[in-house]
Short mmCIF file of C-alpha atoms and ligand atoms in Angstrom, two decimals:
data_model
loop_
_atom_site.label_atom_id
_atom_site.label_comp_id
_atom_site.label_asym_id
_atom_site.label_seq_id
_atom_site.Cartn_x
_atom_site.Cartn_y
_atom_site.Cartn_z
CA UNK A 1 -3.18 -26.15 11.05
CA UNK A 2 -4.48 -27.87 14.17
CA UNK A 3 -6.06 -24.63 15.50
CA UNK A 4 -7.80 -24.15 12.08
CA UNK A 5 -9.17 -27.62 12.24
CA UNK A 6 -10.55 -26.81 15.71
CA UNK A 7 -12.18 -23.52 14.66
CA UNK A 8 -13.69 -25.11 11.64
CA UNK A 9 -15.17 -28.06 13.78
CA UNK A 10 -16.99 -25.48 15.96
CA UNK A 11 -18.50 -23.73 13.04
CA UNK A 12 -19.00 -26.47 10.44
CA UNK A 13 -21.75 -25.73 8.17
CA UNK A 14 -22.31 -28.08 5.08
CA UNK A 15 -20.47 -26.44 2.00
CA UNK A 16 -22.80 -25.69 -0.95
CA UNK A 17 -25.84 -27.05 0.65
CA UNK A 18 -27.17 -23.71 2.13
CA UNK A 19 -27.18 -19.99 1.79
CA UNK A 20 -26.70 -19.54 5.47
CA UNK A 21 -23.36 -17.85 6.90
CA UNK A 22 -21.99 -21.15 8.32
CA UNK A 23 -22.62 -23.03 5.07
CA UNK A 24 -21.01 -20.28 3.06
CA UNK A 25 -17.94 -20.07 5.33
CA UNK A 26 -17.24 -23.82 4.85
CA UNK A 27 -17.51 -23.51 1.04
CA UNK A 28 -15.09 -20.60 1.19
CA UNK A 29 -12.55 -22.90 3.22
CA UNK A 30 -13.02 -25.42 0.34
CA UNK A 31 -12.38 -22.76 -2.25
CA UNK A 32 -9.32 -21.37 -0.57
CA UNK A 33 -7.67 -24.62 -0.25
CA UNK A 34 -8.49 -25.50 -3.94
CA UNK A 35 -7.03 -22.27 -5.10
CA UNK A 36 -3.97 -22.92 -3.02
CA UNK A 37 -3.65 -26.35 -4.49
CA UNK A 38 -3.99 -24.64 -7.96
CA UNK A 39 -1.26 -22.14 -7.16
CA UNK A 40 1.12 -24.77 -5.50
CA UNK A 41 0.90 -27.01 -8.68
CA UNK A 42 0.94 -24.21 -11.25
CA UNK A 43 -2.56 -24.68 -12.75
CA UNK A 44 -4.87 -21.87 -13.67
CA UNK A 45 -8.21 -23.62 -13.08
CA UNK A 46 -8.75 -24.69 -9.49
CA UNK A 47 -11.97 -26.48 -10.14
CA UNK A 48 -9.78 -29.35 -11.64
CA UNK A 49 -8.81 -30.41 -7.96
CA UNK A 50 -11.19 -32.70 -6.61
CA UNK A 51 -10.98 -33.32 -2.74
CA UNK A 52 -10.79 -36.82 -1.56
CA UNK A 53 -10.25 -38.55 1.73
CA UNK A 54 -6.90 -39.73 1.06
CA UNK A 55 -4.60 -40.57 -2.08
CA UNK A 56 -6.00 -44.15 -2.22
CA UNK A 57 -9.61 -42.64 -3.02
CA UNK A 58 -8.04 -40.56 -5.53
CA UNK A 59 -6.31 -43.24 -7.30
CA UNK A 60 -9.33 -45.55 -7.28
CA UNK A 61 -11.34 -42.87 -8.78
CA UNK A 62 -8.76 -42.20 -11.52
CA UNK A 63 -8.04 -45.95 -12.30
CA UNK A 64 -11.70 -47.02 -12.18
CA UNK A 65 -12.93 -43.97 -13.79
CA UNK A 66 -11.00 -44.17 -17.06
CA UNK A 67 -10.38 -47.92 -17.73
CA UNK A 68 -12.82 -50.11 -19.30
CA UNK A 69 -12.77 -54.02 -20.32
CA UNK A 70 -10.32 -54.47 -23.21
CA UNK A 71 -8.07 -51.67 -22.23
CA UNK A 72 -4.36 -52.19 -21.37
CA UNK A 73 -2.60 -50.41 -18.62
CA UNK A 74 1.10 -49.93 -17.96
CA UNK A 75 2.46 -49.48 -14.50
CA UNK A 76 5.63 -50.38 -12.42
CA UNK A 77 6.86 -52.83 -10.17
CA UNK A 78 7.38 -50.46 -7.23
CA UNK A 79 3.82 -49.30 -6.90
CA UNK A 80 1.75 -48.93 -3.53
CA UNK A 81 -0.93 -51.21 -3.09
CA UNK A 82 -3.37 -48.34 -3.74
CA UNK A 83 -2.24 -48.62 -7.33
CA UNK A 84 -1.91 -52.17 -7.77
CA UNK A 85 -4.83 -53.45 -5.84
CA UNK A 86 -7.42 -51.40 -7.92
CA UNK A 87 -5.44 -52.46 -11.06
CA UNK A 88 -5.71 -56.20 -9.95
CA UNK A 89 -9.50 -55.70 -9.64
CA UNK A 90 -9.73 -54.05 -13.16
CA UNK A 91 -7.76 -57.20 -14.37
CA UNK A 92 -10.68 -59.23 -13.44
CA UNK A 93 -12.90 -56.85 -15.35
CA UNK A 94 -11.02 -57.57 -18.42
CA UNK A 95 -8.20 -54.75 -18.44
CA UNK A 96 -4.72 -56.08 -19.18
CA UNK A 97 -1.99 -55.01 -16.78
CA UNK A 98 1.87 -54.71 -17.43
CA UNK A 99 4.07 -54.17 -14.39
CA UNK A 100 7.42 -52.85 -15.64
CA UNK A 101 10.16 -54.37 -13.54
CA UNK A 102 12.46 -51.77 -11.63
CA UNK A 103 16.22 -52.06 -11.21
CA UNK A 104 17.97 -53.06 -8.07
CA UNK A 105 17.90 -49.44 -6.70
CA UNK A 106 14.11 -49.50 -7.26
CA UNK A 107 14.15 -47.13 -10.30
CA UNK A 108 12.13 -48.12 -13.47
CA UNK A 109 13.73 -46.94 -16.65
CA UNK A 110 11.52 -44.77 -18.77
CA UNK A 111 12.62 -46.57 -22.19
CA UNK A 112 11.27 -49.84 -20.47
CA UNK A 113 7.85 -48.32 -19.53
CA UNK A 114 7.64 -46.80 -23.16
CA UNK A 115 8.44 -50.04 -24.72
CA UNK A 116 5.52 -51.76 -22.90
CA UNK A 117 3.20 -49.27 -24.73
CA UNK A 118 0.89 -51.01 -27.31
CA UNK A 119 -2.24 -50.05 -29.36
CA UNK A 120 -4.69 -50.76 -26.65
CA UNK A 121 -2.88 -48.81 -23.81
CA UNK A 122 -5.30 -46.37 -22.36
CA UNK A 123 -3.30 -45.48 -19.22
CA UNK A 124 0.27 -45.39 -17.62
CA UNK A 125 -0.26 -45.38 -13.93
CA UNK A 126 3.21 -44.74 -11.93
CA UNK A 127 4.39 -43.38 -8.69
CA UNK A 128 6.39 -40.21 -8.61
CA UNK A 129 8.71 -41.50 -5.84
CA UNK A 130 8.69 -45.03 -4.19
CA UNK A 131 7.63 -44.92 -0.81
CA UNK A 132 9.80 -48.07 -0.12
CA UNK A 133 13.26 -46.88 -1.42
CA UNK A 134 12.43 -43.05 -2.07
CA UNK A 135 13.55 -43.57 -5.72
CA UNK A 136 12.32 -40.90 -8.11
CA UNK A 137 10.85 -42.48 -11.31
CA UNK A 138 11.24 -40.92 -14.65
CA UNK A 139 7.84 -39.39 -14.86
CA UNK A 140 8.79 -36.48 -17.15
CA UNK A 141 9.92 -38.82 -20.03
CA UNK A 142 7.26 -41.20 -19.54
CA UNK A 143 4.42 -38.51 -19.48
CA UNK A 144 5.81 -36.56 -22.41
CA UNK A 145 5.93 -39.80 -24.60
CA UNK A 146 2.63 -41.02 -23.32
CA UNK A 147 0.92 -37.70 -24.38
CA UNK A 148 2.61 -38.03 -27.89
CA UNK A 149 0.69 -41.32 -28.28
CA UNK A 150 -2.70 -40.14 -26.69
CA UNK A 151 -2.09 -42.37 -23.60
CA UNK A 152 -3.64 -41.03 -20.31
CA UNK A 153 -1.14 -40.72 -17.61
CA UNK A 154 -1.79 -40.95 -13.70
CA UNK A 155 0.90 -40.11 -11.30
CA UNK A 156 0.82 -41.13 -7.61
CA UNK A 157 2.46 -38.03 -6.00
CA UNK A 158 1.68 -39.28 -2.22
CA UNK A 159 5.22 -39.19 -1.61
CA UNK A 160 6.21 -35.90 -3.33
CA UNK A 161 3.34 -33.58 -3.23
CA UNK A 162 4.75 -30.62 -1.12
CA UNK A 163 8.18 -31.82 -0.88
CA UNK A 164 9.23 -31.83 -4.59
CA UNK A 165 8.24 -29.08 -7.06
CA UNK A 166 5.60 -30.31 -9.32
CA UNK A 167 4.27 -27.73 -12.25
CA UNK A 168 1.42 -28.90 -14.25
CA UNK A 169 1.93 -26.24 -16.51
CA UNK A 170 5.05 -27.95 -17.79
CA UNK A 171 4.38 -31.63 -16.80
CA UNK A 172 1.17 -32.44 -18.97
CA UNK A 173 -0.07 -35.32 -16.70
CA UNK A 174 -3.69 -35.95 -16.85
CA UNK A 175 -4.21 -37.28 -13.46
CA UNK A 176 -2.38 -36.58 -10.38
CA UNK A 177 -3.24 -38.11 -6.98
CA UNK A 178 -1.90 -37.14 -3.41
CA UNK A 179 -2.56 -37.26 0.26
CA UNK A 180 -3.13 -34.21 2.16
CA UNK A 181 -1.53 -35.52 5.32
CA UNK A 182 2.07 -36.28 4.26
CA UNK A 183 4.14 -33.46 2.48
CA UNK A 184 1.24 -31.27 2.21
CA UNK A 185 1.35 -31.28 6.03
CA UNK A 186 -2.46 -31.24 6.16
CA UNK A 187 -4.80 -33.43 8.61
CA UNK A 188 -5.59 -37.10 8.02
CA UNK A 189 -8.86 -37.63 5.86
CA UNK A 190 -7.51 -35.16 3.28
CA UNK A 191 -6.27 -35.83 -0.32
CA UNK A 192 -6.97 -34.92 -3.91
CA UNK A 193 -7.29 -35.90 -7.46
CA UNK A 194 -6.25 -33.33 -10.31
CA UNK A 195 -7.99 -34.16 -13.41
CA UNK A 196 -6.87 -32.22 -16.50
CA UNK A 197 -9.50 -30.50 -18.43
CA UNK A 198 -10.70 -32.80 -21.39
CA UNK A 199 -10.22 -36.15 -19.59
CA UNK A 200 -13.29 -38.24 -19.69
CA UNK A 201 -13.61 -39.81 -16.24
CA UNK A 202 -16.73 -41.72 -14.78
CA UNK A 203 -17.42 -40.85 -11.29
CA UNK A 204 -17.04 -43.79 -8.78
CA UNK A 205 -19.64 -42.16 -6.62
CA UNK A 206 -22.66 -40.25 -7.40
CA UNK A 207 -25.10 -38.25 -5.23
CA UNK A 208 -25.75 -34.79 -3.82
CA UNK A 209 -23.64 -31.86 -4.70
CA UNK A 210 -25.72 -28.93 -3.73
CA UNK A 211 -25.58 -28.07 -7.30
CA UNK A 212 -28.19 -28.71 -10.27
CA UNK A 213 -30.47 -30.20 -7.52
CA UNK A 214 -33.49 -30.12 -10.00
CA UNK A 215 -31.64 -32.79 -12.04
CA UNK A 216 -31.39 -36.52 -10.91
CA UNK A 217 -28.25 -36.81 -13.00
CA UNK A 218 -24.77 -36.19 -11.85
CA UNK A 219 -23.33 -32.61 -12.90
CA UNK A 220 -20.64 -33.03 -15.44
CA UNK A 221 -18.80 -29.69 -14.43
CA UNK A 222 -15.77 -29.78 -11.84
CA UNK A 223 -15.24 -30.43 -9.08
CA UNK A 224 -19.01 -31.27 -8.58
CA UNK A 225 -18.86 -34.20 -11.11
CA UNK A 226 -16.41 -36.07 -8.62
CA UNK A 227 -17.54 -34.47 -5.37
CA UNK A 228 -20.70 -36.09 -4.31
CA UNK A 229 -21.79 -36.11 -0.40
CA UNK A 230 -20.70 -33.79 2.30
CA UNK A 231 -16.94 -32.94 2.01
CA UNK A 232 -14.46 -33.12 4.89
CA UNK A 233 -14.57 -29.26 5.20
CA UNK A 234 -13.12 -29.36 8.74
CA UNK A 235 -10.06 -31.29 7.48
CA UNK A 236 -9.83 -29.05 4.25
CA UNK A 237 -9.69 -25.95 6.59
CA UNK A 238 -6.64 -27.30 8.02
CA UNK A 239 -5.17 -28.21 4.66
CA UNK A 240 -5.69 -24.75 3.42
CA UNK A 241 -3.54 -23.36 6.44
CA UNK A 242 -0.72 -25.89 5.86
CA UNK A 243 -0.89 -25.06 1.84
CA UNK A 244 -0.41 -21.38 2.91
CA UNK A 245 2.60 -22.15 4.88
CA UNK A 246 4.11 -24.23 2.23
CA UNK A 247 3.48 -21.53 -0.39
CA UNK A 248 5.15 -18.99 1.86
CA UNK A 249 8.07 -21.20 2.45
CA UNK A 250 8.46 -22.37 -1.18
CA UNK A 251 8.55 -26.24 -2.15
CA UNK A 252 12.12 -25.35 -3.63
CA UNK A 253 13.23 -24.55 -0.18
CA UNK A 254 11.50 -27.32 1.40
CA UNK A 255 13.23 -29.60 -1.10
CA UNK A 256 16.70 -28.19 -0.37
CA UNK A 257 16.18 -28.71 3.32
CA UNK A 258 15.15 -32.31 2.86
CA UNK A 259 17.86 -33.12 0.46
CA UNK A 260 20.31 -31.92 3.02
CA UNK A 261 18.73 -34.14 5.69
CA UNK A 262 18.52 -37.23 3.36
CA UNK A 263 22.24 -36.70 2.55
CA UNK A 264 23.05 -36.41 6.17
CA UNK A 265 21.27 -39.74 6.72
CA UNK A 266 22.87 -41.56 3.83
CA UNK A 267 26.30 -40.52 4.87
CA UNK A 268 25.63 -41.58 8.46
CA UNK A 269 24.03 -44.74 7.52
CA UNK A 270 26.86 -45.45 5.27
CA UNK A 271 29.32 -45.26 8.27
CA UNK A 272 27.16 -47.50 10.58
CA UNK A 273 28.48 -51.18 10.71
CA UNK A 274 25.99 -53.73 9.69
CA UNK A 275 23.56 -51.33 8.12
CA UNK A 276 22.48 -51.79 4.18
CA UNK A 277 20.63 -48.84 2.59
CA UNK A 278 18.15 -49.84 -0.48
CA UNK A 279 17.57 -47.27 -2.98
CA UNK A 280 19.76 -44.48 -4.73
CA UNK A 281 22.82 -43.24 -3.00
CA UNK A 282 22.39 -39.76 -4.31
CA UNK A 283 19.67 -37.70 -2.38
CA UNK A 284 18.86 -35.93 -5.50
CA UNK A 285 17.56 -39.07 -7.04
CA UNK A 286 15.29 -39.74 -4.18
CA UNK A 287 12.35 -38.28 -2.16
CA UNK A 288 12.49 -37.64 1.50
CA UNK A 289 12.63 -41.50 2.12
CA UNK A 290 15.43 -43.76 3.24
CA UNK A 291 15.14 -47.40 3.75
CA UNK A 292 17.59 -49.73 5.42
CA UNK A 293 18.20 -52.94 7.35
CA UNK A 294 20.44 -53.84 10.18
CA UNK A 295 22.20 -57.10 9.56
CA UNK A 296 20.98 -60.10 11.71
CA UNK A 297 17.79 -58.17 12.93
CA UNK A 298 14.21 -58.06 12.06
CA UNK A 299 13.20 -54.74 11.00
CA UNK A 300 10.12 -54.77 13.20
CA UNK A 301 12.55 -55.32 16.02
CA UNK A 302 14.71 -52.27 14.92
CA UNK A 303 11.48 -50.19 14.82
CA UNK A 304 10.46 -51.13 18.33
CA UNK A 305 14.00 -50.53 19.87
CA UNK A 306 14.26 -47.39 18.14
CA UNK A 307 11.10 -46.05 19.84
CA UNK A 308 11.59 -47.65 23.16
CA UNK A 309 15.14 -46.53 23.59
CA UNK A 310 15.36 -43.19 22.04
CA UNK A 311 11.72 -41.99 21.13
CA UNK A 312 12.63 -42.25 17.40
CA UNK A 313 9.44 -43.26 15.34
CA UNK A 314 9.98 -45.16 12.18
CA UNK A 315 8.11 -47.54 9.89
CA UNK A 316 9.20 -51.09 9.58
CA UNK A 317 7.75 -53.78 7.16
CA UNK A 318 6.44 -53.66 3.83
CA UNK A 319 5.14 -50.09 3.74
CA UNK A 320 1.95 -51.45 1.73
CA UNK A 321 4.15 -52.10 -1.29
CA UNK A 322 5.13 -55.67 -1.32
CA UNK A 323 6.29 -55.33 -5.07
CA UNK A 324 8.50 -52.46 -4.35
CA UNK A 325 10.14 -54.61 -1.73
CA UNK A 326 10.44 -57.64 -4.12
CA UNK A 327 12.09 -55.34 -6.47
CA UNK A 328 14.79 -54.53 -4.01
CA UNK A 329 15.00 -58.01 -2.71
CA UNK A 330 13.85 -57.11 0.75
CA UNK A 331 10.47 -59.13 0.64
CA UNK A 332 8.85 -60.40 2.98
CA UNK A 333 10.64 -58.79 6.00
CA UNK A 334 10.85 -55.34 4.52
CA UNK A 335 13.00 -52.63 5.80
CA UNK A 336 13.14 -49.85 8.32
CA UNK A 337 12.10 -46.54 6.67
CA UNK A 338 13.03 -43.00 7.85
CA UNK A 339 11.41 -39.93 6.28
CA UNK A 340 12.62 -36.35 7.26
CA UNK A 341 10.18 -33.58 6.89
CA UNK A 342 10.53 -29.89 6.74
CA UNK A 343 10.44 -29.80 10.55
CA UNK A 344 13.02 -32.52 11.15
CA UNK A 345 16.41 -30.98 12.78
CA UNK A 346 20.00 -32.06 12.00
CA UNK A 347 20.17 -32.69 15.88
CA UNK A 348 17.21 -35.28 15.53
CA UNK A 349 19.08 -37.03 12.63
CA UNK A 350 22.07 -37.24 15.01
CA UNK A 351 20.03 -38.81 17.69
CA UNK A 352 18.47 -41.24 15.32
CA UNK A 353 22.02 -42.22 14.03
CA UNK A 354 23.52 -42.59 17.52
CA UNK A 355 20.49 -44.68 18.63
CA UNK A 356 20.94 -46.99 15.62
CA UNK A 357 24.59 -47.61 16.17
CA UNK A 358 23.51 -48.97 19.82
CA UNK A 359 20.59 -50.90 18.22
CA UNK A 360 22.31 -54.40 18.33
CA UNK A 361 23.09 -54.18 22.15
CA UNK A 362 20.50 -56.31 23.95
CA UNK A 363 19.17 -53.44 25.98
CA UNK A 364 19.67 -49.81 27.02
C1 PLP B 401 3.38 -43.88 -2.79
C2 PLP B 401 2.03 -44.03 -2.01
N1 PLP B 401 0.87 -44.02 -2.62
C3 PLP B 401 -0.45 -44.02 -2.11
C4 PLP B 401 -0.26 -43.87 -0.85
C5 PLP B 401 -1.81 -44.06 0.05
O1 PLP B 401 -1.86 -42.80 0.61
P1 PLP B 401 -3.13 -42.54 1.54
O2 PLP B 401 -2.91 -43.18 2.82
O3 PLP B 401 -3.43 -41.11 1.74
O4 PLP B 401 -4.25 -43.17 0.88
C6 PLP B 401 0.71 -43.87 0.12
C7 PLP B 401 0.85 -43.99 1.57
O5 PLP B 401 1.60 -44.43 2.05
C8 PLP B 401 1.90 -43.85 -0.73
O6 PLP B 401 3.23 -43.85 0.07
#
């Protein structure tokens, strides 16, 4: 992937802006990555995948592109700030927001989300797997019922894209947002928004697309409708390579590997004195994320000691999801979060667990 980024940087032409070889090559990189996204997510039409700089940009576009004053939106109490902050902004513009509370393992019940639907509900926006507890949310049931009632659905798949099978041919979600740099293994500065055909969405940004240049109006066809300005073709060239790797390996196989590692982590943590794990105890009920605390220690200090003593890199604190922590009762100090990926080994999990068992010792 890094090699592909380096090569793309050396020959970066502006995609779709010119007929010369370098521009055509960059446009091809975008096209290939788009086709691979469509294949990975089971969608026949790759043009419905819009490249963004990250999941946050995709979520903002989705939320601000479909909600209007007077609309009601249903969300959950375990969302990332990249959903909650745009929703709070929309609240100031006259949108009513209902955040459905999650249970103590960080799971929201489908029946509670559905019970919050009302006549003015235009959108339900929810995370696929919490980035705090890893808890998988009941997206299938919620999306099915929302569709039945004509309510738009937005799924934040930042934590699951590339790690968990998502099939847009059987999951009738309207909008799906994800980062390129997490489970999709691409470079930072990449992400996407999927917009199902027929969904009316207003672009947040308008400008040059390299298409219909004779008009001063934004094109309505995809992906140009939501892709104004020069794309990150260098990053997307890297993403195309990581997507090819994922397609070869298969998301099912990646998921099985990650479930086995999460299981190893959960079992190891349950045998570690003074450690409390937050979130589902069953690895099949979570994404590839495990959150915990060590009794009597600030999570930040645990993180510092793990890195200094054993080179284990974790994220400690609130993980940009204060509400997710409130739901778990871990606000304001947060937790320590470990997240194995497809390249994590069992030996690395063992190193981490052994480091954690010595964490309370003042040094060494
Ligand atoms: C659940 C969730 N949503 C959204 C985001 C935002 O992703 P990005 O940094 O790509 O904007 C994250 C990042 O951690 C996340 O975990």
